[in-house]
mmCIF file of C-alpha atoms in Angstrom:
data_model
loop_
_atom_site.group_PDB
_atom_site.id
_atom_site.type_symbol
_atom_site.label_atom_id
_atom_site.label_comp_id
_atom_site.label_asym_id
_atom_site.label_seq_id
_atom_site.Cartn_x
_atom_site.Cartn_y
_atom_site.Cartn_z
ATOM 1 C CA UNK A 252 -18.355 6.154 10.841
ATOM 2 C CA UNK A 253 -17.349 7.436 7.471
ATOM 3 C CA UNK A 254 -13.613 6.458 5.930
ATOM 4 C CA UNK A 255 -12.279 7.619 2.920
ATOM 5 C CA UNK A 256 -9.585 5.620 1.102
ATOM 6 C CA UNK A 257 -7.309 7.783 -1.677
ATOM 7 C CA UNK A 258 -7.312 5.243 -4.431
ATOM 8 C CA UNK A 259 -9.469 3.539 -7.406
ATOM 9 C CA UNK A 260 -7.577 0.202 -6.976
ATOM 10 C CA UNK A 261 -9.596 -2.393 -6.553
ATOM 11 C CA UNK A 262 -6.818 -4.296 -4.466
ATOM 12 C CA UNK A 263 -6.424 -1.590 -2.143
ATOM 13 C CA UNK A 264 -9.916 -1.074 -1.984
ATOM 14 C CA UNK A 265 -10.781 -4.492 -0.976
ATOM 15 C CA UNK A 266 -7.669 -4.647 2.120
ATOM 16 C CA UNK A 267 -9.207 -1.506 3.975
ATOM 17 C CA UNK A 268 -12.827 -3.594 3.870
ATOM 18 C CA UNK A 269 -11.048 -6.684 5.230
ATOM 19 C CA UNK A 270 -9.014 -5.081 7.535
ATOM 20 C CA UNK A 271 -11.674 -3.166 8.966
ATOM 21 C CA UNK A 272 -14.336 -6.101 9.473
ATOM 22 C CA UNK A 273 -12.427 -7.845 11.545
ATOM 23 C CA UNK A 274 -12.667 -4.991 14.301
ATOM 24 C CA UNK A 275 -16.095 -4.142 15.481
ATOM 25 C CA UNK A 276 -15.435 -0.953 16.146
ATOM 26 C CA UNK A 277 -14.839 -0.015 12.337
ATOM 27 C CA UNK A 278 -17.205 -3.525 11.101
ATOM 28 C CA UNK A 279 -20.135 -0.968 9.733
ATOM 29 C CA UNK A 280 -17.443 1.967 8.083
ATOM 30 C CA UNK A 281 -19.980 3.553 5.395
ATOM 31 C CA UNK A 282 -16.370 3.458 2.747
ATOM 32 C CA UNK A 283 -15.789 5.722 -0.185
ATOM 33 C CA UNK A 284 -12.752 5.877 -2.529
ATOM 34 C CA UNK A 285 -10.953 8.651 -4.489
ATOM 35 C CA UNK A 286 -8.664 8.780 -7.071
ATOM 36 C CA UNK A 287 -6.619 10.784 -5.726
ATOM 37 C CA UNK A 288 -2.382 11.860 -6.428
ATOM 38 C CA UNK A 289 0.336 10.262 -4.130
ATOM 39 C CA UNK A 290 2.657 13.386 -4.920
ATOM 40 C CA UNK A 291 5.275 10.912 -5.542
ATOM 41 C CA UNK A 292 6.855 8.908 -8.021
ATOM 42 C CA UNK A 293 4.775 6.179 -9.618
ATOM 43 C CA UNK A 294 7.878 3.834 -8.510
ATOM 44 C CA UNK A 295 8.337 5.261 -5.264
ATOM 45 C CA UNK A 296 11.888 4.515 -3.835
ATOM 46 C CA UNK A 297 12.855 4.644 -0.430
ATOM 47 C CA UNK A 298 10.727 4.475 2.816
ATOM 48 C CA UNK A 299 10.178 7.857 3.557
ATOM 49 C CA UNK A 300 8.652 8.803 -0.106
ATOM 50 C CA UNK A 301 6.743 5.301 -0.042
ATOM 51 C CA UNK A 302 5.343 6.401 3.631
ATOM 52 C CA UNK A 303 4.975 9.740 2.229
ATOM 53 C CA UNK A 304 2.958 9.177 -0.683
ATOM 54 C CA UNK A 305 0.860 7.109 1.590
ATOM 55 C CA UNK A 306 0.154 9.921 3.808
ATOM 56 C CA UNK A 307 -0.711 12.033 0.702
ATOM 57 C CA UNK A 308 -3.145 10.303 -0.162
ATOM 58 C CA UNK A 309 -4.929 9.389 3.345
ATOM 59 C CA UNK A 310 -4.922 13.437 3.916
ATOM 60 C CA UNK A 311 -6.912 13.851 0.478
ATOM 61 C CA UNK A 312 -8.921 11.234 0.914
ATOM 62 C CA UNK A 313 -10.222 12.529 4.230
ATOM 63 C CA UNK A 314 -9.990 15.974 2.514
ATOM 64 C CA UNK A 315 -12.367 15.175 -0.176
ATOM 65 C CA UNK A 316 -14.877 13.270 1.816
ATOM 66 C CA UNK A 317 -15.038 14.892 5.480
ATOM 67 C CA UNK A 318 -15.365 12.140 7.048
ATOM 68 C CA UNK A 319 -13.738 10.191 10.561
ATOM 69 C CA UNK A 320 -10.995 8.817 8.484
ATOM 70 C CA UNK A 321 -8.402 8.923 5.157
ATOM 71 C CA UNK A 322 -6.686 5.937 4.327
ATOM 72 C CA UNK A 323 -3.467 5.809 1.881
ATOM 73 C CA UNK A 324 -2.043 3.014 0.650
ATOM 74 C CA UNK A 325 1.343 3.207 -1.588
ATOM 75 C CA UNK A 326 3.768 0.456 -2.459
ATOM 76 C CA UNK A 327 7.391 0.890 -3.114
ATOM 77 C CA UNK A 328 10.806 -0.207 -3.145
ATOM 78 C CA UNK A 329 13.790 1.013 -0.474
ATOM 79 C CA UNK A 330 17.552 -0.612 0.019
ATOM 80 C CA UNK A 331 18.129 -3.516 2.181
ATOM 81 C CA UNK A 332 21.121 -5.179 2.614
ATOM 82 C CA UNK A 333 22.212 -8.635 1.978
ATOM 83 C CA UNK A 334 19.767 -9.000 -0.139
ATOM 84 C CA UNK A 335 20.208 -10.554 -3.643
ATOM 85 C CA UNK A 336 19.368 -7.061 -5.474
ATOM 86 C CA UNK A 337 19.456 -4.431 -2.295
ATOM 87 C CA UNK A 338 15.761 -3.973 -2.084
ATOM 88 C CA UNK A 339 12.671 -5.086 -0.924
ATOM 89 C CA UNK A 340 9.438 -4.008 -1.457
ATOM 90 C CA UNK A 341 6.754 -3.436 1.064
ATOM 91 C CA UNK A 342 3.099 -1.144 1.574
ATOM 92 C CA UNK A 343 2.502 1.706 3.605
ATOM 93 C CA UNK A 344 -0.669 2.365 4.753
ATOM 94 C CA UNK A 345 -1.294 6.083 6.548
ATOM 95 C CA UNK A 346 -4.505 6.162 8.508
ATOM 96 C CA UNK A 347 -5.076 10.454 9.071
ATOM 97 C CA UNK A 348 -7.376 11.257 11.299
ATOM 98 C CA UNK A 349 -7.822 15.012 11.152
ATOM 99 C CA UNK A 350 -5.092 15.897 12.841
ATOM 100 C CA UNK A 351 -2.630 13.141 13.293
ATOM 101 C CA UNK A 352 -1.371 10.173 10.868
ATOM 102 C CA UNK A 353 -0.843 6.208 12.132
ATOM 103 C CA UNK A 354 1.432 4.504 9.919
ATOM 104 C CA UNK A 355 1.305 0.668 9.496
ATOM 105 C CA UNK A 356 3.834 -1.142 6.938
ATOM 106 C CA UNK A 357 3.445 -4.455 5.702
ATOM 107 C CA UNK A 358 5.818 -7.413 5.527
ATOM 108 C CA UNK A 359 8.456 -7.240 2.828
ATOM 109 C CA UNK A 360 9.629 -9.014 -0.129
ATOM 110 C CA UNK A 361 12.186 -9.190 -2.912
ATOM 111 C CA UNK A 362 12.283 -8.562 -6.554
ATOM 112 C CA UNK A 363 14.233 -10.477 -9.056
ATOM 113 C CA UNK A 364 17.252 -8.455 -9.360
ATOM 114 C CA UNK A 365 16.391 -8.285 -13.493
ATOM 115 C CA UNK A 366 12.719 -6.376 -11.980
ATOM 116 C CA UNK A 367 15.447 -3.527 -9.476
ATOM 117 C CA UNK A 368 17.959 -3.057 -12.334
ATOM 118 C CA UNK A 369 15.082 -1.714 -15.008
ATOM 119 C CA UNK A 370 13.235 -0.051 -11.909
ATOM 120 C CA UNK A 371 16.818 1.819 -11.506
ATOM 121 C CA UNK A 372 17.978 2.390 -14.687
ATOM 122 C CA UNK A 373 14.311 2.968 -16.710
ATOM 123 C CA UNK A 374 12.107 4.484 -13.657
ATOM 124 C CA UNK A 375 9.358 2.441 -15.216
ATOM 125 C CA UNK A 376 6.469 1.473 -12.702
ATOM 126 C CA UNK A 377 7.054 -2.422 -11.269
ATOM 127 C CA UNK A 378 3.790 -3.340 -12.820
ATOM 128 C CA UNK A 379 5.087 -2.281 -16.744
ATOM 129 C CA UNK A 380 8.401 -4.273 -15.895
ATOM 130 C CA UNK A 381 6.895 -7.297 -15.170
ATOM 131 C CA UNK A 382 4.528 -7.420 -18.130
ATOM 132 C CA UNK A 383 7.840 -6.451 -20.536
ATOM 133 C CA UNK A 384 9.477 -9.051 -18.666
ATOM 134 C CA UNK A 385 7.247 -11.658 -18.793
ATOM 135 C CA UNK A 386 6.134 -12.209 -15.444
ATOM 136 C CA UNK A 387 2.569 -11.025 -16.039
ATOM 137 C CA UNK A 388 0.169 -11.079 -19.117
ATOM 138 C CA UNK A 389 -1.336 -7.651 -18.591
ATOM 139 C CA UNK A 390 -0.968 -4.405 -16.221
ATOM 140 C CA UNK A 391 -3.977 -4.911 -14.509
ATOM 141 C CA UNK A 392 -2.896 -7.702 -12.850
ATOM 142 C CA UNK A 393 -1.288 -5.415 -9.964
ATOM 143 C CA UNK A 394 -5.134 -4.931 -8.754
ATOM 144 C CA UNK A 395 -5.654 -8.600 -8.014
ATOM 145 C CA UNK A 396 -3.087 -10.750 -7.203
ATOM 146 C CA UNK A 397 0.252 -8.255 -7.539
ATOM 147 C CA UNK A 398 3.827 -8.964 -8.271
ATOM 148 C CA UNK A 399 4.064 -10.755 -4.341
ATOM 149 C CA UNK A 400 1.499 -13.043 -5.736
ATOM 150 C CA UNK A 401 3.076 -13.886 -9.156
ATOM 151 C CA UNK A 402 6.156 -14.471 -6.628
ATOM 152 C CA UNK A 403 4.750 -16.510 -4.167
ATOM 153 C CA UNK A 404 2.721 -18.463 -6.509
ATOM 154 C CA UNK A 405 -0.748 -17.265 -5.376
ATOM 155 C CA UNK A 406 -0.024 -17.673 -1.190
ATOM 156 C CA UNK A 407 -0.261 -14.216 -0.955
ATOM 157 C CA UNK A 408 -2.110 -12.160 -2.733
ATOM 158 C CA UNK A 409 -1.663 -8.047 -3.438
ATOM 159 C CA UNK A 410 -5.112 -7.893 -1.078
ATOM 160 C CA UNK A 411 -3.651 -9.813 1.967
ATOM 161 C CA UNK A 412 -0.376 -8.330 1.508
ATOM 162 C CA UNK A 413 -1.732 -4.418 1.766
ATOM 163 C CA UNK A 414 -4.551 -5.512 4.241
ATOM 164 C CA UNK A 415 -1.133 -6.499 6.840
ATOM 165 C CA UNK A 416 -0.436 -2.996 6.150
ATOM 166 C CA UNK A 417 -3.840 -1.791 7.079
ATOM 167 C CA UNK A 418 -4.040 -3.799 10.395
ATOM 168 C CA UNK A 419 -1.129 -2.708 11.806
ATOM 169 C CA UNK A 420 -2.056 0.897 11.318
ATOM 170 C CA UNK A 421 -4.757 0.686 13.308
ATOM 171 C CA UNK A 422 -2.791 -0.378 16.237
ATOM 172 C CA UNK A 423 -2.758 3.469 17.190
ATOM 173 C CA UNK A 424 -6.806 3.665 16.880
ATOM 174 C CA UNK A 425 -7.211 0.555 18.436
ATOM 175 C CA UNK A 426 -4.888 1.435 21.667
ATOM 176 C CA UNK A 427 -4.948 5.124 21.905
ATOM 177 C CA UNK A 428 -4.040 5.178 25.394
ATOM 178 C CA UNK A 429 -0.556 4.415 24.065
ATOM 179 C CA UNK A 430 -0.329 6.449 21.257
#
């Protein structure tokens, strides 16, 4: 089995592997990645262009590489009431098969409401925020542990957090006599 993933970051890169060893089915996945565009904002806002990027790049990813499976992965922000800022962020993984897309989303989490208020008024990427803002030392730290592990101290990590994503995605592969 051959899957394709549509990104070059290392986080991402590593959830698909995790996610997929735990099934047998997809356990020995020859995996390839691709930079590849989302078609979307860097700071994607709202579900449907977070879910939408994700799809983008899970249909050039399989594009690219002809193989059983693309994978997408894009993280963004969407409103959510009574919340302390009005929005959460969370990770959409698309799964496209040739012909159809599974969707998975992972659990979700807040920003400071200092983070949503330059997101909103600067459209600046999370990951440049919370370097300007102190929260991280250096960009790059969105490819290892990710603003949900500055936030939760290390407990979760950007990895485990897409990798939820991931698994539930596969629901639809893993019971397609329901889907």
């Amino acid at each position: 089995m051959k899957i394709s993933i549509g990104t070059k970051n290392q986080g991402k890169i590593e959830a698909v592997k995790q996610a997929l060893l735990i099934y047998p089915n997809f356990s020995k996945a020859i995996i390839e990645s691709f930079n590849v565009d989302s078609g979307v904002k860097n700071q994607p806002m709202g579900l449907d262009e977070t879910i939408t990027g994700a799809k983008n790049r899970a249909k050039a990813a399989f594009e690219l590489n002809t193989g059983d499976f693309g994978f997408g992965l894009e993280s963004g922000i969407f409103e959510v009431p009574h919340t302390k800022s009005d929005y959460m962020d969370t990770t959409a993984c698309a799964i496209f098969d040739g012909k159809n897309f599974h969707i998975g989303l992972s659990s979700c989490f807040e920003y400071p409401k200092s983070l949503i208020q330059k997101i909103l008024n600067e459209g600046k990427e999370i990951s440049d925020i919370a370097v300007e803002l102190g929260f991280a030392e250096d960009r790059n730290f969105r490819e290892n542990q990710g603003m949900v592990g500055v936030l939760t101290k290390g407990v979760i990590t950007r990895m485990e957090y897409s990798k939820q994503a991931v698994i539930v995605a596969l629901i639809h592969l893993l019971n397609k006599e329901h889907y």
